[in-house]
Tab-separated table of C-alpha atoms and ligand atoms in Angstrom:
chain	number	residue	atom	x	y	z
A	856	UNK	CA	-22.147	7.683	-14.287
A	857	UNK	CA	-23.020	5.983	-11.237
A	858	UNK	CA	-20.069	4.529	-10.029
A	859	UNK	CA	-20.382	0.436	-9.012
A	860	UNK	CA	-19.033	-0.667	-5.698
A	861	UNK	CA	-18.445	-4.049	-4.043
A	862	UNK	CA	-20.178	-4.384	-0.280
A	863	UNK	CA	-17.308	-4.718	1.135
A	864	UNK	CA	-15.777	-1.016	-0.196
A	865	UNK	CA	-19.426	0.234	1.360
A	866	UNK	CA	-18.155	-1.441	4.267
A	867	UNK	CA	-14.502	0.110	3.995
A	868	UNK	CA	-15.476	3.531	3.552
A	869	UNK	CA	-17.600	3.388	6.774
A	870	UNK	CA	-14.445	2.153	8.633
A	871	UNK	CA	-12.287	4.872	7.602
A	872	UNK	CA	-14.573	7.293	8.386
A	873	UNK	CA	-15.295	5.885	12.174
A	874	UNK	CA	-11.597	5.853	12.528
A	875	UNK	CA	-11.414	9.515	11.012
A	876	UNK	CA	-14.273	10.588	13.192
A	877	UNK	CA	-12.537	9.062	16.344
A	878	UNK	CA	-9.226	11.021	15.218
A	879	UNK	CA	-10.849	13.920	14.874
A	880	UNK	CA	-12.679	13.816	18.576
A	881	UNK	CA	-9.015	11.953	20.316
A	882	UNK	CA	-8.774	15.197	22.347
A	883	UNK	CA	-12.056	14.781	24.220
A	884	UNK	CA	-11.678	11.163	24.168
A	885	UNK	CA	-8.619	11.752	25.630
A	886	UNK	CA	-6.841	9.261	23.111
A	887	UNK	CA	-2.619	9.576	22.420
A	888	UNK	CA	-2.230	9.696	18.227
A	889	UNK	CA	0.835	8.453	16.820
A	890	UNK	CA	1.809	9.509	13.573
A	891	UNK	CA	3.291	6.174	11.488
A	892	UNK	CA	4.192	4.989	7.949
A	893	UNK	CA	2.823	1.942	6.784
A	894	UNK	CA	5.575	0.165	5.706
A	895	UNK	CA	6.790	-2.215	8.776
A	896	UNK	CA	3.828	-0.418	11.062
A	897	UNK	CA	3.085	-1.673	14.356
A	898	UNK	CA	-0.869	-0.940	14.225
A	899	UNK	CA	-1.138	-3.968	16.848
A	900	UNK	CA	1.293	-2.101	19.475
A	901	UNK	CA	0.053	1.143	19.018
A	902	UNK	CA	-3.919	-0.187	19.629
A	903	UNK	CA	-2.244	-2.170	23.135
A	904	UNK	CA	-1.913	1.246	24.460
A	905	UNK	CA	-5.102	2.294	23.249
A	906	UNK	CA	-3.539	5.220	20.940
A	907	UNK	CA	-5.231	5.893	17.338
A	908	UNK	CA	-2.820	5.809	14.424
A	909	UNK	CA	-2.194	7.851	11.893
A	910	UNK	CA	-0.708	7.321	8.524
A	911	UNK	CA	0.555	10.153	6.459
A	912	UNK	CA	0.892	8.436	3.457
A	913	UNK	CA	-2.716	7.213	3.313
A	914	UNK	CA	-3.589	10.964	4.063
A	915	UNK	CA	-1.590	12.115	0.987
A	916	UNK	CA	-3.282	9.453	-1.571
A	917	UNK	CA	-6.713	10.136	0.133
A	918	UNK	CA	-6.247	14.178	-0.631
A	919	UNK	CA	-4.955	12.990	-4.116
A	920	UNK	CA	-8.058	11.110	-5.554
A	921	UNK	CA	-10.322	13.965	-3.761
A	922	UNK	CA	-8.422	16.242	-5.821
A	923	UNK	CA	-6.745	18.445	-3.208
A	924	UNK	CA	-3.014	17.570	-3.799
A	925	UNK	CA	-2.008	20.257	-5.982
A	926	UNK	CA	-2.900	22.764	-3.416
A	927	UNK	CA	-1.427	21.371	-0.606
A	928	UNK	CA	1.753	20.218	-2.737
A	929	UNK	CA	1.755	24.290	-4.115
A	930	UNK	CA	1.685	25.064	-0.325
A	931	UNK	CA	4.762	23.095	0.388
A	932	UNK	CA	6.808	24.353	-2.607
A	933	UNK	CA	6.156	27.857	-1.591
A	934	UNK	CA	7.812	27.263	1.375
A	935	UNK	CA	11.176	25.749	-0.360
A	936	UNK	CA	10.504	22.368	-0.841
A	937	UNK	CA	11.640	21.888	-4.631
A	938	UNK	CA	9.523	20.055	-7.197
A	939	UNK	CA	11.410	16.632	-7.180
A	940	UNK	CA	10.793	15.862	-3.673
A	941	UNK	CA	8.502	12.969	-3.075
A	942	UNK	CA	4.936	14.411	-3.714
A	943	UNK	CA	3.726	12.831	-0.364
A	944	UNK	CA	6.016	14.593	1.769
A	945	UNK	CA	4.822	17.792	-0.204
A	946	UNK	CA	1.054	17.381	0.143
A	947	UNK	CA	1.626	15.886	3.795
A	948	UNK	CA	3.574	19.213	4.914
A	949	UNK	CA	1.033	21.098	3.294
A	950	UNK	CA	-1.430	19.643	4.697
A	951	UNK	CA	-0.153	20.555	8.239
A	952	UNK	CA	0.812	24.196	7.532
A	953	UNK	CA	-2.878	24.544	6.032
A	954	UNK	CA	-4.256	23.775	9.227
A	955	UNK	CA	-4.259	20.215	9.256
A	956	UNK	CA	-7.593	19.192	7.700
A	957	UNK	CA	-7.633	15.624	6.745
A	958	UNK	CA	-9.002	14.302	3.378
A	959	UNK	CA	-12.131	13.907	5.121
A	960	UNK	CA	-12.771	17.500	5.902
A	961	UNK	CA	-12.131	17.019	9.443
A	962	UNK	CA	-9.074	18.219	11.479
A	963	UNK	CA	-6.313	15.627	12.236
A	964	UNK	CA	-5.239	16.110	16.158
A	965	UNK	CA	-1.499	16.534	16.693
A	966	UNK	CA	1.020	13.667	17.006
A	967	UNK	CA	1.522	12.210	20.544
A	968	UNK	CA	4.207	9.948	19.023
A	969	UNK	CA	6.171	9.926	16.230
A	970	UNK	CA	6.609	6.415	15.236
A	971	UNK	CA	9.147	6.160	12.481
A	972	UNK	CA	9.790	2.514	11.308
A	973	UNK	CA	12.453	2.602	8.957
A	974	UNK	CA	11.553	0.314	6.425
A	975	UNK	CA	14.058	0.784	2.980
A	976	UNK	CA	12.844	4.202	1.647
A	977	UNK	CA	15.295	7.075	2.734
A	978	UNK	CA	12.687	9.498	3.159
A	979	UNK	CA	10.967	8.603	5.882
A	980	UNK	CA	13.084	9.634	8.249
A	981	UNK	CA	13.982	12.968	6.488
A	982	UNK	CA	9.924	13.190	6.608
A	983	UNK	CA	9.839	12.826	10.289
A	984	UNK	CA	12.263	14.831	10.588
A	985	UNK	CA	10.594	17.844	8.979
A	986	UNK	CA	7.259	16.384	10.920
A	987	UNK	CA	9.200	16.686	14.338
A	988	UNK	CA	9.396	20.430	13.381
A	989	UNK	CA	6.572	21.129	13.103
A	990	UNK	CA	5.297	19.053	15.947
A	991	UNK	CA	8.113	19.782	18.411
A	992	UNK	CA	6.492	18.310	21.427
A	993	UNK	CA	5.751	15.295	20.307
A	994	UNK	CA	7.740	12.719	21.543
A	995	UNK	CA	9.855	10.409	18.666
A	996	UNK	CA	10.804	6.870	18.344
A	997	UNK	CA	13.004	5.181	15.969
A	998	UNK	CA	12.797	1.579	14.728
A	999	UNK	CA	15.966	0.663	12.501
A	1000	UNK	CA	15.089	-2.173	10.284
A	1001	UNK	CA	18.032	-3.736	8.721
A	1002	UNK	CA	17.825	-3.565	5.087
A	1003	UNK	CA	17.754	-6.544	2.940
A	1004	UNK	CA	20.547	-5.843	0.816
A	1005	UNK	CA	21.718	-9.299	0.513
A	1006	UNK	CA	18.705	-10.536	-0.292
A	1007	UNK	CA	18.075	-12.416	3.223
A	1008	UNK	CA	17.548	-11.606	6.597
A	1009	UNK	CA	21.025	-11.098	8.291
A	1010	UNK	CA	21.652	-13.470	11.521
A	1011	UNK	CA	20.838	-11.193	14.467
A	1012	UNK	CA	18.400	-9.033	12.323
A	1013	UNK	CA	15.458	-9.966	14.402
A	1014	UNK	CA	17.036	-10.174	17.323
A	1015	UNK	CA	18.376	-6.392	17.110
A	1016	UNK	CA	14.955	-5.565	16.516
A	1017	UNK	CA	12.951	-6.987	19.138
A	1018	UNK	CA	15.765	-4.823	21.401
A	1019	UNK	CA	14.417	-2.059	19.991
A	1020	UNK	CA	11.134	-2.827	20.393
A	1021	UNK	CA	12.109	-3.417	24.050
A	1022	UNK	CA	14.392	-0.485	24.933
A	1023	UNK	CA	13.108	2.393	23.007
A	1024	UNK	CA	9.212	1.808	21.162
A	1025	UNK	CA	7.773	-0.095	24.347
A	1026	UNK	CA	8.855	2.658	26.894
A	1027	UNK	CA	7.909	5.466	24.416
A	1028	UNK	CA	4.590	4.079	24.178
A	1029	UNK	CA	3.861	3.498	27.729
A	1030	UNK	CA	5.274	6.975	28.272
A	1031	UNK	CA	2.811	8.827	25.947
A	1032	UNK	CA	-0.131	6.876	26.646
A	1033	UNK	CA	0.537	6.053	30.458
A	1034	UNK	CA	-0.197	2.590	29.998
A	1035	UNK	CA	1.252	-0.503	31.084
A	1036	UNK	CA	2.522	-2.780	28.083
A	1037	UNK	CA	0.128	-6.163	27.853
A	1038	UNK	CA	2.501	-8.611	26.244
A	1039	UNK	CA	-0.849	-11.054	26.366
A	1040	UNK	CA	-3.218	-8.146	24.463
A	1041	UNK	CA	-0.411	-7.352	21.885
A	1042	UNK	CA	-0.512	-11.697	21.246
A	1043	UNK	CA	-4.152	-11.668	20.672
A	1044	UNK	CA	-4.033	-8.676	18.351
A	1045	UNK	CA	-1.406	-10.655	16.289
A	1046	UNK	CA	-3.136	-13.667	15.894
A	1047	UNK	CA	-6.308	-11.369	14.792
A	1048	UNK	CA	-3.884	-10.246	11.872
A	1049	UNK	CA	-3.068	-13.500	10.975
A	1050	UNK	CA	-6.640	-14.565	10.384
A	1051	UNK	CA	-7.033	-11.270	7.976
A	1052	UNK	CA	-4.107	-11.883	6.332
A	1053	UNK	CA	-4.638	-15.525	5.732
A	1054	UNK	CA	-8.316	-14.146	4.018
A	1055	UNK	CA	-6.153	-11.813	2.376
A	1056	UNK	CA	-3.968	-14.162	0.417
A	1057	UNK	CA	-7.023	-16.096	-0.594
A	1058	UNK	CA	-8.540	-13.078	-2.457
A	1059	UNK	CA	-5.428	-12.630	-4.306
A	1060	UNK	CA	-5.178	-15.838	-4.764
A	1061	UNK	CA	-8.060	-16.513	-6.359
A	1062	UNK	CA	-6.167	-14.793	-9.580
A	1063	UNK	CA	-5.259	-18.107	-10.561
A	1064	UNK	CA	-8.976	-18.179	-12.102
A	1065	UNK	CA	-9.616	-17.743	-15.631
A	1066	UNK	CA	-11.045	-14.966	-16.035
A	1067	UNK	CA	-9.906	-13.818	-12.706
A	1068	UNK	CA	-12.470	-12.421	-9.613
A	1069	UNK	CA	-10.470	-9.777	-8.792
A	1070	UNK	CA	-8.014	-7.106	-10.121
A	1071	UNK	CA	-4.788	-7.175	-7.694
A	1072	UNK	CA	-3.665	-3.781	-8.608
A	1073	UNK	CA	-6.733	-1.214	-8.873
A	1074	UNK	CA	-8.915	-3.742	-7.085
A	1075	UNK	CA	-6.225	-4.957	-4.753
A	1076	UNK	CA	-5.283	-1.587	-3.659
A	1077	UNK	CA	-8.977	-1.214	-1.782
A	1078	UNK	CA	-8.754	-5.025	-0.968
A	1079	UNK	CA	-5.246	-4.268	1.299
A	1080	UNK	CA	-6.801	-1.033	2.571
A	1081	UNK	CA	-7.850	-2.066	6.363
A	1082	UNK	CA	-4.670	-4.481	6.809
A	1083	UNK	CA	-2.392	-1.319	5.279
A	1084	UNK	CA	-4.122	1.100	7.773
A	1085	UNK	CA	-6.028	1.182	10.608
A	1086	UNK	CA	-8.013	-2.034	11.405
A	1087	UNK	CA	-5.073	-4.890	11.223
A	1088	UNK	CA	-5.265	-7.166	14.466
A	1089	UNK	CA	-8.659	-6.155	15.141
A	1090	UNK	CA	-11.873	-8.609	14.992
A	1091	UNK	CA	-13.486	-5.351	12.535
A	1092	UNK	CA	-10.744	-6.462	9.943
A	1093	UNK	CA	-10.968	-10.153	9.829
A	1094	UNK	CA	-14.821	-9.081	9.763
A	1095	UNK	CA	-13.788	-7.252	6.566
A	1096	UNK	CA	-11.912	-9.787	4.640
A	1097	UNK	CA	-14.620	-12.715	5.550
A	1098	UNK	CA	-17.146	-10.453	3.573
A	1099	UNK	CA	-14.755	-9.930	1.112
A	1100	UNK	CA	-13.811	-13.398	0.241
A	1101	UNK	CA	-17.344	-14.407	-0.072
A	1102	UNK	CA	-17.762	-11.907	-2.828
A	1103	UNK	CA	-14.296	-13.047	-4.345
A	1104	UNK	CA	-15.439	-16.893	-4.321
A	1105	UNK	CA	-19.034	-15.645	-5.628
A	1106	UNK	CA	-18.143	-14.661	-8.327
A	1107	UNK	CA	-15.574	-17.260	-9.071
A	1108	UNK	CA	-18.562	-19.698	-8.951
A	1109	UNK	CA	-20.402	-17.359	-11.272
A	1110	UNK	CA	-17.376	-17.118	-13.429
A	1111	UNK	CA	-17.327	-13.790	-13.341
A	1112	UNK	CA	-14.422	-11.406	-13.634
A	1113	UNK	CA	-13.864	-8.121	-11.448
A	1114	UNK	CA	-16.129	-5.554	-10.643
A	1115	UNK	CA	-14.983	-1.779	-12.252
A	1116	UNK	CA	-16.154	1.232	-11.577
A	1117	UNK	CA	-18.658	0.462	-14.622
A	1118	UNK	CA	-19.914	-2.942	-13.352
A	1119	UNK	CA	-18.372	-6.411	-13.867
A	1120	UNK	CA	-15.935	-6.632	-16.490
A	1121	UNK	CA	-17.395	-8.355	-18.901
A	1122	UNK	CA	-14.103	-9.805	-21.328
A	1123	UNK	CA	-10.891	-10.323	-19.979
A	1124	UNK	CA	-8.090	-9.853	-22.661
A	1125	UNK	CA	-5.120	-9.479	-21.158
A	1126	UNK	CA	-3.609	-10.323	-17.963
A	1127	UNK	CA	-0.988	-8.513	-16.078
A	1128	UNK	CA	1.351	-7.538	-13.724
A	1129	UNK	CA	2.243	-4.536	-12.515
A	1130	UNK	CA	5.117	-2.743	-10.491
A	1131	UNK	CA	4.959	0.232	-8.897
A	1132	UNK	CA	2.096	2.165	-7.485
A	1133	UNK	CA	-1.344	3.354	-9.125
A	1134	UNK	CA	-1.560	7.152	-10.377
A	1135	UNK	CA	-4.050	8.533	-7.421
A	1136	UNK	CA	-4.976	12.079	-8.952
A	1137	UNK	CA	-6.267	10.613	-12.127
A	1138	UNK	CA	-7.277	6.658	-10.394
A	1139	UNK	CA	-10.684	6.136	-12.331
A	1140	UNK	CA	-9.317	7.477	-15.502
A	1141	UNK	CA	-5.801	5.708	-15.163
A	1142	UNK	CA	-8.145	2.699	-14.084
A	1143	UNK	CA	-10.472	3.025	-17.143
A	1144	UNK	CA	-7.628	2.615	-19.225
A	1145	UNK	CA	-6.880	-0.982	-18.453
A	1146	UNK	CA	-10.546	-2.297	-18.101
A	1147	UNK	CA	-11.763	-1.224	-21.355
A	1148	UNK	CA	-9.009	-2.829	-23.270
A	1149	UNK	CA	-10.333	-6.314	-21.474
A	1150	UNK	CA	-6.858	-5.746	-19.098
A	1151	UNK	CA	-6.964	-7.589	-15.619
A	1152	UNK	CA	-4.534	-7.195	-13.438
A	1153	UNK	CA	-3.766	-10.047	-11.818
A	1154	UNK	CA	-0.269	-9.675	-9.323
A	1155	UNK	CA	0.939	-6.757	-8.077
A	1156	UNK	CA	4.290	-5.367	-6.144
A	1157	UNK	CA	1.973	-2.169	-4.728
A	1158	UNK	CA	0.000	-4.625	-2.898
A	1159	UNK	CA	3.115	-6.192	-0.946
A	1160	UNK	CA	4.103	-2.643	0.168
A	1161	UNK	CA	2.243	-2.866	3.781
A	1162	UNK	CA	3.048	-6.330	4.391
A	1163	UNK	CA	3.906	-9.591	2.196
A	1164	UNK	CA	1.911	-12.393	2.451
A	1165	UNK	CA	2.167	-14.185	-0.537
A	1166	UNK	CA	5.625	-16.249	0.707
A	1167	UNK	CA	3.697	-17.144	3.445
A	1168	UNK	CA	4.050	-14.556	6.440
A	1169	UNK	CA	1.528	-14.324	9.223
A	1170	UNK	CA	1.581	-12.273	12.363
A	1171	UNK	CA	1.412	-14.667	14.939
A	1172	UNK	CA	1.195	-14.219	19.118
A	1173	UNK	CA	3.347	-17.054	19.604
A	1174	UNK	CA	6.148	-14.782	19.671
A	1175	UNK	CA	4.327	-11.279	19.537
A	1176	UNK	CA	8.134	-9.153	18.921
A	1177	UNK	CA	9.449	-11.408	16.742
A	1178	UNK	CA	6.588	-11.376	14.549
A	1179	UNK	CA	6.241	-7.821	14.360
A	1180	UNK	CA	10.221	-7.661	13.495
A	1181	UNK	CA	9.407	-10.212	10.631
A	1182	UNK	CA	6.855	-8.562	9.329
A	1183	UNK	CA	8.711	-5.343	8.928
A	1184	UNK	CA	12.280	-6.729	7.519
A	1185	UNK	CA	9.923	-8.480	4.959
A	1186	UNK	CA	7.917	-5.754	3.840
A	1187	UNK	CA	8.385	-5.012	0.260
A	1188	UNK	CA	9.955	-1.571	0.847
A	1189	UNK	CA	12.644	-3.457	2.460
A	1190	UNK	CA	13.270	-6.267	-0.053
A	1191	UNK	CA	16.354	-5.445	-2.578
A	1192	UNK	CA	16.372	-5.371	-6.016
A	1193	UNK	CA	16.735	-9.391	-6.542
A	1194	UNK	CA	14.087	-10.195	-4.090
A	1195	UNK	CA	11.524	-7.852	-6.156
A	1196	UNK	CA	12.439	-9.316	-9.133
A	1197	UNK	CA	11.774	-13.045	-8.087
A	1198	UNK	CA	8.781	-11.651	-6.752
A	1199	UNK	CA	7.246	-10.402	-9.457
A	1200	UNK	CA	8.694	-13.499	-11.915
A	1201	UNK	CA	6.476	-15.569	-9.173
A	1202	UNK	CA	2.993	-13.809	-9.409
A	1203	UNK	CA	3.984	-13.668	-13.647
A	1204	UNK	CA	4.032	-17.184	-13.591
A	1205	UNK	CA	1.632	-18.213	-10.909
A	1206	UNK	CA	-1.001	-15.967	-12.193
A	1207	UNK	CA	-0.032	-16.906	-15.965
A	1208	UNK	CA	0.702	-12.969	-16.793
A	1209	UNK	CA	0.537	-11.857	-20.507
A	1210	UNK	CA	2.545	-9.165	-19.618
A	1211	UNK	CA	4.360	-6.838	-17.134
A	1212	UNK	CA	4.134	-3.450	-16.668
A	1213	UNK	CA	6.233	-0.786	-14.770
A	1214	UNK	CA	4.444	1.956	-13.856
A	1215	UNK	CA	7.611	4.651	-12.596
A	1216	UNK	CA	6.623	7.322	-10.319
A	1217	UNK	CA	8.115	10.437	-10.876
A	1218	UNK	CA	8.988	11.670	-7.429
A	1219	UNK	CA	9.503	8.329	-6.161
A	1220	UNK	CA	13.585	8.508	-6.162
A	1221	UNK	CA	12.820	5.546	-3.896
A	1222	UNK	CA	11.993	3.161	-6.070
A	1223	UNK	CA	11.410	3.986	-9.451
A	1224	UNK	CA	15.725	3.699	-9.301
A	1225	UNK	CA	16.070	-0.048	-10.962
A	1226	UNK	CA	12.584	-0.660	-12.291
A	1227	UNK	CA	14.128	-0.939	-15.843
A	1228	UNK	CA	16.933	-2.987	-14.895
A	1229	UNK	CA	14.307	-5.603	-12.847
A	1230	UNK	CA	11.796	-5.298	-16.549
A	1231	UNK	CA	14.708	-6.266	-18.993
A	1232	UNK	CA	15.663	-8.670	-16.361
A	1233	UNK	CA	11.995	-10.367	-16.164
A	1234	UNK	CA	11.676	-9.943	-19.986
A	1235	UNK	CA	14.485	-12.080	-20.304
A	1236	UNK	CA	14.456	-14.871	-18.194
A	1237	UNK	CA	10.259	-15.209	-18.491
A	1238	UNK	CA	10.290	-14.139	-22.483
A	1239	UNK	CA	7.704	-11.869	-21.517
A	1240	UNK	CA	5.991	-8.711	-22.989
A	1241	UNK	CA	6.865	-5.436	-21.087
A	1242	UNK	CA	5.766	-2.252	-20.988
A	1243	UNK	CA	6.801	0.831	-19.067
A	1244	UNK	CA	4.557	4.324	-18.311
A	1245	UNK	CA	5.478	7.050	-15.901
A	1246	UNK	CA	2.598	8.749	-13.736
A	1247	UNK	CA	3.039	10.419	-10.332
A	1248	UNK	CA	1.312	9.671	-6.588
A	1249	UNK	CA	-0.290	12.819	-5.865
A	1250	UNK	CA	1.321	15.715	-8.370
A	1251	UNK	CA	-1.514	15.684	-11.261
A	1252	UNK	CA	1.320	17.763	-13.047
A	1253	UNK	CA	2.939	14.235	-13.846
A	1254	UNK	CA	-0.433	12.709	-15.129
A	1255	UNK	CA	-0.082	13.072	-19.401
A	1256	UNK	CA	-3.285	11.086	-20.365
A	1257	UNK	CA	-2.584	10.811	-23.789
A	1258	UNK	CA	0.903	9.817	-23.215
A	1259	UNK	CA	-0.238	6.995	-21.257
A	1260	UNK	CA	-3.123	6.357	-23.313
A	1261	UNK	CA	-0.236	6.133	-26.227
A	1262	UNK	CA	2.276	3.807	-24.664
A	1263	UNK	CA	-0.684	1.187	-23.246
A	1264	UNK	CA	-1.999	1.239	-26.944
A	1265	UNK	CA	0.680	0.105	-28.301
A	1266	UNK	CA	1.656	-2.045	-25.235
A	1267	UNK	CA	-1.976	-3.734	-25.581
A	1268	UNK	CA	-1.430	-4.587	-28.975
A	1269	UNK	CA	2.213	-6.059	-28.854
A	1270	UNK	CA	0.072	-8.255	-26.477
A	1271	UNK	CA	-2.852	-8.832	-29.008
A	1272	UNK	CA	-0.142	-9.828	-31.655
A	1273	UNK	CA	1.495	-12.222	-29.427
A	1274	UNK	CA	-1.582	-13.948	-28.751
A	1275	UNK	CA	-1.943	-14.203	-32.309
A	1276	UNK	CA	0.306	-15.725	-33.061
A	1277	UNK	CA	-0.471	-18.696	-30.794
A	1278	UNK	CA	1.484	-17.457	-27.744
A	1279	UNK	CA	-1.921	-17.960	-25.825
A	1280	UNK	CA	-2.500	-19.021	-22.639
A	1281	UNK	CA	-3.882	-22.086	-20.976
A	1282	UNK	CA	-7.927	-21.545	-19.263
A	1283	UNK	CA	-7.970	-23.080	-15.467
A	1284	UNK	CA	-11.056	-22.217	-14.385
B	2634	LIG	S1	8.983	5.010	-1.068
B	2634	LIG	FE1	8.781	6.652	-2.615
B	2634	LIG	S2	6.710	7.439	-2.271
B	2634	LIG	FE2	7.276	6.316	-0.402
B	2634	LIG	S3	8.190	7.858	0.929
B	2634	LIG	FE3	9.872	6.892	-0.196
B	2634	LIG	S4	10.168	8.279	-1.955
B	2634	LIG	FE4	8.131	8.750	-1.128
């Protein structure tokens, strides 16, 4: 089967691989890498000192749907790390101890920096701290976010990180690359993101349409792809997301639904919402299991993961620190348990949701801890269908197709019945 693809994914996957193919030459270039999560990432900083980042997590899922996770995860667990450990750390450490070759086929240079910004997820610094191991030269910065544990932003949160930003990331940066820090070029940068991000929240917007243009979740996670990774506060990305939002409104005006891997999807059925992140080993299959039951998705919590931008949030280079420490206390990583939930009851009821699904991932300790508390919680204040499924990131051992293909079954038709019966939903086209 030929697989269909939107311009702006041929577009994408030419991005990545100039940024892979300037990775993979930073040596001669003589280019500082810095190794970062995306979560609360400071892609705007790191380009001010003309450094190329890095992002192991995006090098995990991208050796997961090319099918070389289970080798690199093996490699890790045969060096003691034990099977319940997030799969990313595994395939990311075995990655490096098999010589470093990047999903592309090309090897990754070295870190410069390790940038570790601490948004909400324990591991990350554990993983840095096996990284710095590995990579004992490289030099290693810390950026504490505060955790959002009340659900809001504590008084001085911002504050305490913009001193961080100032006394420990700045320095480190202008250390490693030999740079001066350009307050003005960081500013410009910023404002660059806030164009892309403004495009951003249009496309997943435009899931307000019946049927909608765009699936937020398997869609969505190629739609966030330059603002997640390299390209955010660059002219490249708002580039991107122009050329994306022209397809998005095209085929609102067509009144056409989203494009699959198969072509445009033809009937939509059912419209959800979905927490957690995709399955990568298995993402066409896991995919192909939603679009041929007519099933859109049409808000997602994955997508918030890099950044949130539905409440409003825009880098700015009005005040270039403080943006960059709003950004990262708001990122979804960093939101507690409350916060997600309102979340997610706002995209079910903006987006007029059928249904919510949890999709739990396995070695995700993270954040698969209080996904059923926030679904009966949703189910009962929004009287909504729910459905939960467990998959994995990158360990295909966790992928059961037909015990997925069971539980969506029979989640798909508690959906049909409920329609039925009348419970259907109102067409705004
Ligand atoms: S949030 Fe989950 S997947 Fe991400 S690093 Fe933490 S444990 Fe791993």
């Amino acid at each position: 089967m030929k697989v269909q693809k939107e311009q702006s994914m041929l577009r994408q996957k030419q991005m990545l691989a100039d940024h892979f193919e300037a990775l993979s030459r930073a040596k001669e270039s003589g280019r500082k890498v810095v190794y970062t999560f995306v979560p609360g990432n400071l892609t705007e900083l790191i380009y001010t000192f003309d450094m190329l980042p890095v992002y192991p997590e995006i090098n995990a899922l991208q050796s997961g749907m090319r099918q070389r996770s289970r080798d690199l995860i093996r490699g890790a667990e045969e060096t003691g790390y034990p099977e319940d450990v997030c799969s990313y750390v595994k395939c990311d450490i075995g990655m490096m101890l098999q010589g470093n070759v990047g999903p592309t086929g090309q090897v990754l240079p070295p870190p410069d920096l390790l940038l570790l910004s601490y948004t909400g997820c324990f591991v990350f610094m554990k993983w840095f701290e096996n990284l710095k191991q590995l990579y004992p030269d490289a030099e290693i910065a810390m950026l504490h976010i505060p955790y959002q544990g009340d659900g809001s932003i504590e008084p001085g949160a911002v504050q305490y990180i913009v001193d961080q930003l100032e006394r420990e990331v700045i320095p480190k940066c202008e250390r490693v690359s030999g740079k001066k820090f350009d307050y003005g070029e960081l500013a410009a940068r910023l404002d660059l993101s806030g164009q892309a991000e403004e495009l951003l929240s249009e496309v997943f917007d435009s899931a307000r349409h019946t049927p909608s243009p765009i699936d937020a979740y398997f869609g969505g996670v190629y739609y966030v792809g330059p603002i997640f990774t390299a390209f955010r506060g660059s002219e490249q990305c708002v580039g991107y997301y122009r050329e994306l939002l022209d397809e998005v409104n095209a085929r609102v005006a067509a009144g056409q639904g989203p494009v699959t891997p198969e072509g445009p999807m033809v009937q939509e059925n059912f419209r959800l919402v979905i927490e957690g992140p995709p399955n990568w080993t298995h993402f066409r299959d896991f995919w192909k299991l939603f679009y041929q039951q007519g099933a859109v998705v049409v808000g997602s919590s994955y997508t918030g993961v890099g950044g949130v931008y539905s409440d409003g949030f825009r880098h700015s280079g009005a005040q270039p620190l403080r943006s960059l420490a709003e950004y990262c206390l708001g990122c979804y990583t960093n939101r507690s348990l409350p916060q997600r939930i309102d979340l997610l009851a706002d995209y079910i009821t903006r987006y007029r949701a059928d249904g919510l699904l949890v999709n739990s991932i396995k070695s995700c300790n993270s954040f698969s801890a209080g996904q059923l508390v926030m679904m009966r919680e949703l189910e009962d204040r929004l009287e909504i269908p729910v459905g939960f499924i467990e998959t994995d990131l990158v360990d295909p051992r966790y992928y059961s197709y037909s015990n997925i293909k069971n539980r969506l079954d029979s989640f798909f038709q508690m959906l049909e019945q409920r329609q039925s019966l009348g419970a259907g939903r109102e067409v705004v086209a």
